[in-house]
Amino acid sequence: MEGQILKVELIDVDSHNFPNLPLMKISAYHKGKGDSVKWYNPLKAWIDPPDLVYMSKVFTFTPEYQHPVNAGQIRKGGTGFYYPNGGVPLPEEIEHIYPDYGLYGVQNIAYGFLTRGCSRNCGFCIVGKKEGLCSRKVADLKEFWTGQKEIKLLDPNLLAAKEHMELLEQLAASGAWVDFTQGLDARLLTVENIEIIKRMKLKMIHFAWDNIADEKLIVPKMKLFKEKTGIDTRRCTVYVLTNFNSTLQEDLHRIYTIRDLGMSPYVMIYEKQTAPKEIKDLQRWVNNRVIWHSVDKFEDYKKTTKTRR
């Protein structure tokens, strides 16, 4: 295939609900070589098969692609296909290319990683196993941002990288709205990095309180962040892991404590298919903001669900 113009087609196995960053980079790479790039159409492919199809699957729980794929060559990638058995990373010339945001019709939003890896090695998380047990800088902001109004960061543990102050300064200097889509490690908050975060236009910031045993480490740092920034509860969410190593009472303690801090809890269920109904009810009570703001206590919410049965 080297040297010829290729017909390249792409399959986002997960869905099109959230832009797939590897596919946007692959698209940019092939368009830069003059190849044609479009989404795979299983009906048209049997009449006019593409030379090359890329299939990307991020999540391990996503079902397999439901249609047969007809192409000269098929390349699969992503955690959903290969975890925990490795897989082939994107070549450097693709990994560090500016994404083709037009593939998803994205306008005025930039997506990307400034860091990869995480030293925490939590039992419920695959990042350390997949990306390494060290948070490290992998890009500058300019690699995937060129003035868009909003930046969505996908980093697993930005504050753990030794270069995090430099990277936070880049975000603050951008003047763009910043959305930390993953949970920042509240244990690593300091007066110094909070001051830089405070200078950002924060679209949304997330923390995570996964383990009840971390209360004495996490709560004072979140309290400090709230005091220094005065951030509105609607723009500061704290993920609460359930169905992993905690009791319902420990879950409720974290949820009520986060609310008392002036932040918004958000319940995450580990292996939701195995979770008891009570934990699923807890998630619905907390994550449905209409219900959350109208019913103060979980026991009161449970009474309303019994009434409706």
Coordinates of C-alpha atoms in Angstrom, one line a residue:
M1 CA 0.0 0.0 0.0
E2 CA 3.0 2.3 0.4
G3 CA 3.0 5.2 -2.1
Q4 CA -0.6 4.7 -3.4
I5 CA -3.7 6.8 -2.5
L6 CA -5.8 4.7 -0.2
K7 CA -9.5 4.4 0.6
V8 CA -9.5 4.5 4.4
E9 CA -12.6 3.9 6.5
L10 CA -13.1 4.0 10.2
I11 CA -15.3 2.2 12.8
D12 CA -15.9 3.7 16.2
V13 CA -17.1 0.5 17.9
D14 CA -18.1 2.2 21.1
S15 CA -20.4 4.8 19.5
H16 CA -20.3 8.4 18.4
N17 CA -21.4 9.8 21.7
F18 CA -17.8 10.9 22.6
P19 CA -15.1 11.7 20.0
N20 CA -12.6 8.9 19.7
L21 CA -9.2 10.6 19.9
P22 CA -7.1 7.8 18.2
L23 CA -9.5 7.8 15.2
M24 CA -9.3 11.6 14.9
K25 CA -5.5 11.3 14.8
I26 CA -5.6 8.4 12.3
S27 CA -7.9 10.5 10.1
A28 CA -5.6 13.5 10.2
Y29 CA -2.6 11.3 9.3
H30 CA -4.2 9.7 6.3
K31 CA -5.7 12.9 5.0
G32 CA -2.3 14.5 5.3
K33 CA -1.0 11.8 2.9
G34 CA -3.8 12.5 0.4
D35 CA -5.8 9.4 1.3
S36 CA -9.6 9.5 1.3
V37 CA -11.1 9.0 4.8
K38 CA -14.7 8.3 5.8
W39 CA -16.8 6.2 8.1
Y40 CA -17.2 2.6 7.3
N41 CA -20.5 1.7 5.6
P42 CA -21.1 -2.1 5.8
L43 CA -23.5 -2.1 2.9
K44 CA -21.4 -0.1 0.5
A45 CA -18.2 -2.0 1.5
W46 CA -19.4 -5.2 -0.2
I47 CA -19.7 -3.4 -3.5
D48 CA -16.7 -1.1 -3.2
P49 CA -14.5 -2.3 -0.3
P50 CA -12.0 0.1 1.2
D51 CA -8.3 -0.6 1.1
L52 CA -7.9 -0.2 4.9
V53 CA -10.3 -0.2 7.9
Y54 CA -9.4 1.0 11.4
M55 CA -11.6 -0.3 14.2
S56 CA -11.2 1.4 17.6
K57 CA -12.8 0.1 20.9
V58 CA -12.1 2.0 24.1
F59 CA -14.2 0.2 26.6
T60 CA -13.9 -3.5 27.5
F61 CA -17.7 -3.8 28.1
T62 CA -18.6 -2.5 24.6
P63 CA -20.2 -5.3 22.5
E64 CA -18.3 -6.4 19.4
Y65 CA -19.0 -4.7 16.1
Q66 CA -22.2 -6.3 14.8
H67 CA -21.5 -6.3 11.0
P68 CA -18.9 -8.2 9.0
V69 CA -16.1 -6.0 7.8
N70 CA -15.0 -6.2 4.1
A71 CA -11.7 -4.5 3.4
G72 CA -8.2 -5.1 2.0
Q73 CA -6.8 -4.8 5.5
I74 CA -8.3 -4.4 8.9
R75 CA -6.5 -2.9 11.9
K76 CA -7.9 -3.0 15.4
G77 CA -6.8 -0.9 18.3
G78 CA -7.8 0.2 21.8
T79 CA -8.2 -1.0 25.3
G80 CA -11.6 -2.6 24.5
F81 CA -9.9 -5.1 22.1
Y82 CA -6.6 -5.8 23.8
Y83 CA -6.7 -5.3 27.5
P84 CA -5.0 -6.9 29.5
N85 CA -3.0 -8.5 26.8
G86 CA -1.3 -5.4 25.4
G87 CA -2.0 -4.2 21.9
V88 CA -0.1 -2.0 19.5
P89 CA 0.2 1.7 20.4
L90 CA -0.2 4.4 17.7
P91 CA 3.0 5.1 15.9
E92 CA 4.7 8.3 17.1
E93 CA 3.9 10.2 13.9
I94 CA 0.2 9.6 14.5
E95 CA 0.2 9.8 18.3
H96 CA 1.5 13.4 18.2
I97 CA -0.4 14.7 15.2
Y98 CA -3.1 17.4 15.5
P99 CA -6.5 15.6 15.6
D100 CA -9.0 15.8 12.8
Y101 CA -11.9 17.3 14.8
G102 CA -14.0 17.6 11.7
L103 CA -14.4 13.8 11.7
Y104 CA -17.0 14.2 14.5
G105 CA -18.1 17.7 13.5
V106 CA -16.4 19.1 16.6
Q107 CA -16.2 22.9 16.7
N108 CA -14.5 25.0 19.3
I109 CA -13.6 22.1 21.6
A110 CA -10.1 20.5 21.9
Y111 CA -9.5 17.0 23.3
G112 CA -6.3 15.5 24.4
F113 CA -3.8 14.2 27.0
L114 CA -1.0 16.3 28.5
T115 CA 0.0 13.4 30.7
R116 CA -0.3 9.6 30.8
G117 CA 0.0 7.0 33.6
C118 CA -0.7 6.9 37.3
S119 CA 1.3 5.8 40.3
R120 CA -1.8 4.8 42.5
N121 CA -2.3 1.4 41.0
C122 CA -5.9 1.2 42.3
G123 CA -7.4 -2.3 42.1
F124 CA -10.5 -1.0 40.2
C125 CA -8.6 1.0 37.6
I126 CA -6.7 -0.1 34.5
V127 CA -4.6 3.0 33.9
G128 CA -1.5 2.0 35.8
K129 CA -1.5 -1.4 34.2
K130 CA -2.1 0.0 30.7
E131 CA 0.0 3.2 30.8
G132 CA 2.5 2.6 33.5
L133 CA 2.8 3.4 37.2
C134 CA 4.3 6.9 36.7
S135 CA 2.4 10.0 35.6
R136 CA 4.5 11.7 33.0
K137 CA 4.2 14.5 30.5
V138 CA 3.4 13.4 26.9
A139 CA 2.5 16.6 25.2
D140 CA 2.2 20.4 25.4
L141 CA -1.2 22.0 25.0
K142 CA -0.4 23.3 21.6
E143 CA -0.3 19.7 20.2
F144 CA -4.1 19.5 20.3
W145 CA -5.3 23.0 21.0
T146 CA -5.2 26.0 18.6
G147 CA -7.5 28.5 20.2
Q148 CA -10.7 26.6 20.7
K149 CA -13.0 28.0 23.3
E150 CA -13.0 24.8 25.4
I151 CA -10.4 22.2 26.3
K152 CA -11.5 18.8 27.5
L153 CA -8.6 17.1 29.3
L154 CA -8.5 13.3 29.4
D155 CA -5.5 12.9 31.8
P156 CA -5.8 10.2 34.4
N157 CA -3.6 11.9 37.1
L158 CA -2.2 15.2 35.9
L159 CA -1.2 16.5 39.4
A160 CA 1.1 13.5 39.9
A161 CA 3.4 14.5 37.0
K162 CA 6.5 16.4 37.9
E163 CA 5.8 18.8 35.1
H164 CA 2.2 19.5 36.3
M165 CA 2.9 23.2 37.3
E166 CA 4.2 23.9 33.8
L167 CA 1.2 22.2 32.3
L168 CA -1.3 24.0 34.6
E169 CA 0.3 27.3 33.5
Q170 CA -0.3 26.4 29.9
L171 CA -4.0 25.8 30.6
A172 CA -4.3 29.0 32.6
A173 CA -2.6 31.1 29.9
S174 CA -4.9 29.6 27.2
G175 CA -7.9 31.7 28.3
A176 CA -10.1 28.7 27.2
W177 CA -12.7 27.0 29.3
V178 CA -11.0 24.0 30.9
D179 CA -12.9 20.8 31.6
F180 CA -11.0 18.2 33.7
T181 CA -13.1 15.3 32.6
Q182 CA -11.2 12.8 34.9
G183 CA -10.8 13.0 38.6
L184 CA -7.9 15.1 39.8
D185 CA -6.1 13.6 42.7
A186 CA -7.2 15.8 45.6
R187 CA -4.4 14.4 47.8
L188 CA -1.9 16.3 45.6
L189 CA -3.5 19.7 45.9
T190 CA -1.3 22.4 47.2
V191 CA -1.7 26.1 47.8
E192 CA 0.6 26.6 44.8
N193 CA -1.2 24.5 42.2
I194 CA -4.6 25.7 43.5
E195 CA -3.5 29.2 42.7
I196 CA -2.8 28.3 39.1
I197 CA -6.1 26.4 38.8
K198 CA -7.9 29.4 40.3
R199 CA -6.7 31.5 37.3
M200 CA -8.3 29.1 34.8
K201 CA -11.7 29.5 33.3
L202 CA -13.1 26.3 34.8
K203 CA -15.8 24.6 32.9
M204 CA -15.8 21.6 35.2
I205 CA -13.4 20.0 37.6
H206 CA -13.7 16.5 39.0
F207 CA -12.1 15.0 42.1
A208 CA -12.5 11.4 43.3
W209 CA -13.0 9.9 46.7
D210 CA -12.8 6.2 46.1
N211 CA -11.7 4.9 49.5
I212 CA -13.2 5.8 52.8
A213 CA -9.8 5.2 54.4
D214 CA -8.5 8.3 52.6
E215 CA -10.8 10.7 54.4
K216 CA -8.1 12.4 56.5
L217 CA -6.0 13.0 53.3
I218 CA -8.8 14.0 50.9
V219 CA -11.3 16.0 52.9
P220 CA -8.9 18.7 54.2
K221 CA -7.5 19.2 50.6
M222 CA -11.0 19.5 49.1
K223 CA -11.9 21.9 51.8
L224 CA -8.8 24.0 51.0
F225 CA -9.7 24.0 47.4
K226 CA -13.2 25.2 48.1
E227 CA -11.9 27.9 50.4
K228 CA -9.3 29.2 48.0
T229 CA -11.4 29.1 44.8
G230 CA -15.0 29.6 46.1
I231 CA -16.0 27.3 43.2
D232 CA -19.7 26.8 42.6
T233 CA -21.1 23.4 43.5
R234 CA -22.3 22.9 39.9
R235 CA -18.8 23.1 38.5
C236 CA -17.1 20.8 41.0
T237 CA -18.0 17.1 41.1
V238 CA -16.5 14.4 43.2
Y239 CA -16.7 10.8 42.0
V240 CA -17.8 8.3 44.7
L241 CA -16.8 4.7 43.9
T242 CA -19.3 2.1 45.2
N243 CA -19.7 -1.7 45.0
F244 CA -16.0 -2.2 45.4
N245 CA -14.7 -2.1 49.0
S246 CA -17.2 0.0 50.9
T247 CA -20.5 -0.4 52.8
L248 CA -23.7 1.5 52.0
Q249 CA -23.1 3.6 55.2
E250 CA -19.6 4.4 54.1
D251 CA -20.9 5.5 50.7
L252 CA -23.5 7.7 52.3
H253 CA -20.9 9.2 54.7
R254 CA -18.8 10.2 51.7
I255 CA -21.8 11.6 49.8
Y256 CA -23.1 13.7 52.7
T257 CA -19.6 15.0 53.5
I258 CA -19.0 16.1 49.9
R259 CA -22.4 17.9 49.9
D260 CA -21.4 19.6 53.2
L261 CA -18.2 20.8 51.5
G262 CA -20.2 22.6 48.8
M263 CA -19.4 20.1 46.1
S264 CA -21.5 17.7 44.0
P265 CA -21.1 14.0 44.6
Y266 CA -21.4 11.6 41.6
V267 CA -21.8 7.9 42.2
M268 CA -19.8 5.5 40.1
I269 CA -20.7 1.8 40.4
Y270 CA -17.9 -0.8 40.0
E271 CA -19.2 -3.8 37.9
K272 CA -22.7 -2.4 37.8
Q273 CA -24.1 -5.7 36.6
T274 CA -23.3 -7.3 40.0
A275 CA -24.4 -4.4 42.1
P276 CA -27.4 -4.8 44.5
K277 CA -30.5 -2.8 43.8
E278 CA -29.8 -0.5 46.8
I279 CA -26.6 0.7 45.2
K280 CA -28.3 1.3 41.9
D281 CA -31.0 3.3 43.7
L282 CA -28.3 5.3 45.5
Q283 CA -26.8 6.2 42.1
R284 CA -30.1 7.3 40.7
W285 CA -30.8 9.4 43.8
V286 CA -27.4 11.2 43.7
N287 CA -26.9 11.5 39.9
N288 CA -30.3 12.6 38.9
R289 CA -29.9 16.2 40.0
V290 CA -33.7 17.0 40.1
I291 CA -34.1 14.2 42.6
W292 CA -30.9 15.0 44.5
H293 CA -32.0 18.6 45.1
S294 CA -35.5 17.7 46.1
V295 CA -34.8 14.8 48.5
D296 CA -32.3 15.4 51.3
K297 CA -31.8 11.9 52.6
F298 CA -31.4 8.5 50.9
E299 CA -33.9 6.9 53.3
D300 CA -36.5 9.5 52.3
Y301 CA -35.8 8.7 48.6
K302 CA -36.2 4.9 49.3
K303 CA -39.6 5.6 50.9
T304 CA -40.7 7.4 47.7
T305 CA -39.6 4.4 45.5
K306 CA -41.6 2.0 47.7
T307 CA -44.6 4.2 47.4
R308 CA -44.4 4.0 43.6
R309 CA -44.2 0.2 43.5

